[in-house]
Amino acid sequence: MTKGNVQDLCAGARVLILGGTSLARALATLLGREGYAVTTSLAGRTRDPLLPDGAVRIGGFGGARGLADYLVAHRVDVLVDATHPFAARMSANAHEAARATGTPVARLAPAPWPVDPDWMMVPDMASAARSLPPGARVLLTIGRQEIGAFVARTDCSFVARMIEQPEMPLPGWTLVLGRGPFATDTEQALAEAHAITHLVTKNAGGPWPAKLEMARAQRLAVIVVQRPQLPDVETVGTPQALLEWLAGLAPYSRK
Ligand code: NAP
């Protein structure tokens, strides 16, 4: 089949992207350019989100059932779960709703970072918090939703970086608001200014981030939270690979 034929078959197919990530934004741009009718869904967590190209809807669906209703009501041809690898609830809902409605689904997620033998790997935030030795001076780069796991560790000091102000008060903590990617010298300056001894991060994957480069250079202890178990669905690592998967599905059975 020629590329022209594939485009003809795909043109106008309705794709719902579960987004909130840079990969999801890149995918929305690519699919829009290829003639797909793309809607990206955002959870609505951030007040000032980076908006993707194409249509956007914001807010939860009301569980797997609500998402299934949405897929039927909006005659979605294909569902793409491009949420963050730690958005486990949404990924489970996507899988269940796709199965219930017979909608093809794939996940777009970056490959995890290869594990450095010097890292301490932990299964969740509670374990990360327990792993810190008393007196640790910690750079926390885990976002704001799971920060609560660390508040009981009043024997440690925390510099927490996140995109927006957290709702919970964090007395005695230093908050650094910002959206990545960051440069290695900025990370270095931050770590030096606060005499950081430990870095805590999720294994988000994707391009090797400056914080890990900095931690290696400064010989910080690194605690990495492993990815949660996600449903077993077709998974690709790049928007281009997702486009190829989509082309392989055509022609779509119109709902
Ligand atoms: P989660 O715990 O897996 O999901 C909790 C609930 O939030 C879901 O059940 C769903 O509500 C709603 N939701 C999540 N993602 C949604 C989306 N893209 N569109 C509509 N509703 C969504 O998710 P999370 O970890 O809070 O992540 C929320 C969003 O932030 C996601 O879009 C994710 O890609 C992005 N994000 C997360 C992280 C992270 O570390 N977790 C990092 C960067 C970006 P209903 O059940 O009502 O549908």
XYZ file of C-alpha atoms and ligand atoms in Angstrom:
303
model
C 0.000 0.000 0.000
C 1.359 3.424 -0.912
C 1.557 6.284 1.580
C -1.119 8.105 -0.463
C -3.556 5.230 0.018
C -2.892 5.110 3.738
C -3.599 8.816 4.051
C -6.863 8.432 2.131
C -8.001 5.678 4.464
C -6.999 7.596 7.597
C -8.293 11.021 6.634
C -10.770 12.288 9.154
C -10.488 9.297 11.516
C -11.303 10.477 15.020
C -8.498 9.972 17.510
C -8.791 10.727 21.205
C -5.407 11.305 22.857
C -5.254 11.076 26.634
C -2.584 13.687 27.138
C -0.819 15.897 29.640
C 2.680 15.114 28.358
C 5.096 16.524 25.801
C 4.855 13.316 23.761
C 1.075 13.710 23.608
C 1.487 17.260 22.304
C 3.970 16.106 19.662
C 1.548 13.362 18.634
C -1.385 15.792 18.323
C 0.707 17.970 16.003
C 1.819 15.020 13.879
C -1.629 13.411 13.556
C -3.259 16.754 12.773
C -0.756 17.258 10.003
C -1.550 13.774 8.659
C -5.275 14.533 8.426
C -6.624 12.839 11.561
C -9.346 14.557 13.563
C -7.552 14.816 16.894
C -8.929 15.671 20.303
C -6.600 15.736 23.291
C -7.971 15.190 26.772
C -6.331 16.867 29.765
C -7.113 16.077 33.383
C -7.274 19.754 34.327
C -4.698 19.521 37.121
C -2.606 22.517 36.063
C -4.060 26.012 35.953
C -1.964 27.020 32.956
C -1.402 23.870 30.847
C 0.625 23.795 27.647
C -2.092 23.271 25.062
C -1.629 20.881 22.131
C -2.609 21.549 18.529
C -6.131 20.461 17.630
C -9.219 20.186 19.798
C -8.870 19.962 23.579
C -11.265 18.813 26.269
C -10.482 19.219 29.943
C -11.536 17.252 33.045
C -12.089 13.668 34.194
C -14.555 11.405 32.378
C -15.961 9.763 35.488
C -13.989 6.506 35.517
C -13.731 3.824 32.842
C -17.477 3.852 32.325
C -17.536 7.606 31.737
C -14.701 7.275 29.240
C -16.524 4.437 27.448
C -19.626 6.645 27.192
C -17.473 9.450 25.773
C -15.916 7.133 23.159
C -19.368 6.088 21.956
C -20.989 9.536 22.141
C -18.121 11.172 20.221
C -17.721 8.237 17.809
C -14.012 7.946 18.598
C -12.282 5.577 16.144
C -9.017 5.132 18.039
C -7.891 5.830 21.595
C -4.279 6.710 22.392
C -3.110 6.670 25.985
C -0.280 9.196 25.965
C -0.548 10.021 29.661
C 2.505 10.100 31.919
C 3.794 6.584 32.779
C 2.790 7.256 36.408
C -0.845 8.088 35.542
C -1.805 4.486 36.303
C -5.478 5.099 37.054
C -6.090 6.760 33.700
C -4.210 4.027 31.825
C -6.305 1.345 33.528
C -9.487 3.246 32.655
C -8.348 3.620 29.037
C -7.768 -0.099 28.724
C -11.121 -0.983 30.276
C -13.110 1.559 28.242
C -11.424 0.494 24.996
C -12.234 -3.142 25.714
C -15.841 -2.369 26.620
C -16.431 -0.395 23.413
C -14.213 -2.353 21.004
C -12.087 0.736 20.361
C -8.485 0.090 19.227
C -6.061 1.453 21.822
C -2.312 1.931 22.072
C -0.033 3.623 24.561
C 2.571 6.195 23.671
C 5.204 6.348 26.381
C 8.930 7.021 26.488
C 11.223 4.123 27.308
C 12.265 4.186 30.981
C 15.734 5.454 31.813
C 18.249 2.612 31.983
C 18.879 1.876 35.643
C 22.212 3.036 36.992
C 23.606 0.431 39.434
C 24.266 3.264 41.900
C 20.596 4.258 42.088
C 18.331 3.031 44.823
C 15.211 1.731 43.082
C 11.981 1.825 45.112
C 8.446 0.727 44.222
C 6.549 3.814 45.393
C 6.719 7.227 47.093
C 6.204 5.843 50.595
C 9.291 3.637 50.121
C 11.247 6.602 48.748
C 10.372 8.627 51.848
C 11.352 5.762 54.164
C 14.675 5.328 52.340
C 16.005 8.776 53.214
C 18.550 8.827 56.032
C 18.041 11.350 58.858
C 19.605 14.705 57.970
C 19.287 14.177 54.209
C 19.007 17.358 52.152
C 16.670 16.316 49.400
C 15.838 17.627 45.946
C 12.349 16.264 45.216
C 11.335 16.271 41.558
C 8.145 14.229 41.716
C 5.497 16.844 40.977
C 3.054 18.017 43.620
C 0.436 15.269 43.907
C 2.443 12.801 45.979
C 4.430 15.246 48.055
C 2.427 14.217 51.145
C 4.472 11.015 51.413
C 7.454 13.084 52.626
C 5.930 15.555 55.085
C 6.432 13.301 58.098
C 10.201 13.310 57.468
C 10.823 16.421 59.555
C 14.348 15.097 60.181
C 15.239 15.857 56.547
C 15.159 19.116 54.596
C 13.409 19.422 51.249
C 13.708 21.476 48.106
C 10.681 20.528 46.000
C 10.403 21.463 42.371
C 7.036 21.449 40.648
C 5.101 23.343 37.994
C 2.550 24.986 40.277
C 2.135 25.802 43.963
C 0.918 22.730 45.889
C -2.370 22.907 47.779
C -0.969 21.524 51.038
C 1.153 23.768 53.279
C 4.791 22.676 53.439
C 6.308 24.612 56.330
C 10.082 24.793 56.278
C 10.308 23.468 52.721
C 11.831 25.356 49.806
C 9.602 25.375 46.741
C 11.009 25.944 43.276
C 8.335 26.496 40.657
C 9.262 25.707 37.071
C 8.571 23.583 34.037
C 11.388 21.554 32.455
C 13.483 20.745 30.603
C 16.235 22.308 32.730
C 19.903 22.868 31.942
C 22.664 21.005 33.774
C 24.279 24.208 35.090
C 20.915 25.391 36.479
C 20.489 22.039 38.229
C 24.016 22.248 39.538
C 23.465 25.749 40.910
C 20.237 24.637 42.623
C 21.904 21.613 44.223
C 24.898 23.647 45.388
C 22.772 26.491 46.774
C 20.921 24.044 49.033
C 23.795 21.622 49.717
C 21.650 18.803 48.313
C 22.687 15.263 49.240
C 19.797 13.233 47.728
C 17.727 13.391 44.549
C 14.311 11.714 44.426
C 12.717 11.234 41.018
C 10.225 9.037 39.194
C 11.533 6.974 36.287
C 9.647 9.148 33.817
C 11.915 8.079 30.950
C 12.529 9.919 27.699
C 15.518 12.151 27.041
C 18.165 11.825 29.764
C 17.445 14.794 32.051
C 19.935 17.326 33.352
C 19.069 16.470 36.984
C 20.490 12.951 36.548
C 23.589 14.305 34.842
C 24.037 16.763 37.698
C 23.453 14.062 40.349
C 26.120 11.896 38.733
C 28.598 14.783 38.541
C 27.943 15.810 42.155
C 27.829 12.215 43.432
C 24.390 12.662 44.976
C 22.502 9.652 46.255
C 19.680 9.021 43.763
C 16.383 7.398 44.706
C 14.281 6.413 41.711
C 10.637 5.394 41.957
C 9.886 2.583 39.531
C 6.987 2.805 37.134
C 3.653 1.349 38.208
C 2.337 -1.768 36.492
C 0.131 -0.763 33.563
C -2.320 -2.800 31.480
C -0.816 -4.882 28.724
C -1.567 -2.862 25.579
C 0.386 -2.172 22.394
C 3.014 0.405 23.408
C 5.239 2.553 21.239
C 7.864 5.121 22.178
C 7.556 7.818 19.523
C 4.776 9.747 17.751
C 6.096 8.426 14.421
C 5.761 4.807 15.600
C 2.246 5.572 16.790
C 1.402 7.012 13.372
C 2.622 3.786 11.761
C 0.510 1.716 14.157
C -2.522 3.840 13.251
C -1.913 3.435 9.540
C -1.829 -0.337 10.079
C -5.357 -0.210 11.538
C -6.991 1.524 8.581
C -9.622 1.377 7.224
C -11.606 2.274 10.341
C -15.022 0.848 10.998
C -17.033 4.045 11.345
C -19.212 4.073 14.419
P -4.242 9.306 37.341
O -3.953 9.278 38.799
O -3.929 8.111 36.543
O -5.770 9.629 37.077
C -6.677 10.056 38.086
C -7.917 10.550 37.390
O -7.655 11.788 36.715
C -8.427 9.625 36.302
O -9.182 8.578 36.852
C -9.223 10.584 35.445
O -10.454 10.917 36.071
C -8.389 11.856 35.503
N -7.449 11.960 34.383
C -6.135 11.620 34.362
N -5.597 11.912 33.189
C -6.588 12.419 32.429
C -6.654 12.920 31.100
N -5.570 12.957 30.298
N -7.862 13.372 30.643
C -8.941 13.359 31.447
N -8.941 12.914 32.707
C -7.774 12.455 33.194
O -3.560 10.582 36.661
P -2.474 11.587 37.265
O -1.247 10.854 37.607
O -3.177 12.430 38.288
O -2.175 12.489 35.973
C -3.101 13.476 35.566
C -2.602 14.111 34.285
O -1.325 14.685 34.494
C -2.442 13.125 33.137
O -2.930 13.776 31.977
C -0.969 12.880 33.053
O -0.532 12.603 31.732
C -0.404 14.201 33.543
N 0.893 14.057 34.205
C 1.030 13.207 35.258
C 2.267 13.072 35.858
C 2.490 12.103 36.992
O 3.630 12.028 37.490
N 1.472 11.349 37.445
C 3.362 13.824 35.387
C 3.188 14.683 34.302
C 1.937 14.788 33.727
P -11.811 10.164 35.681
O -11.704 8.809 36.316
O -12.866 11.018 36.250
O -11.868 10.076 34.182
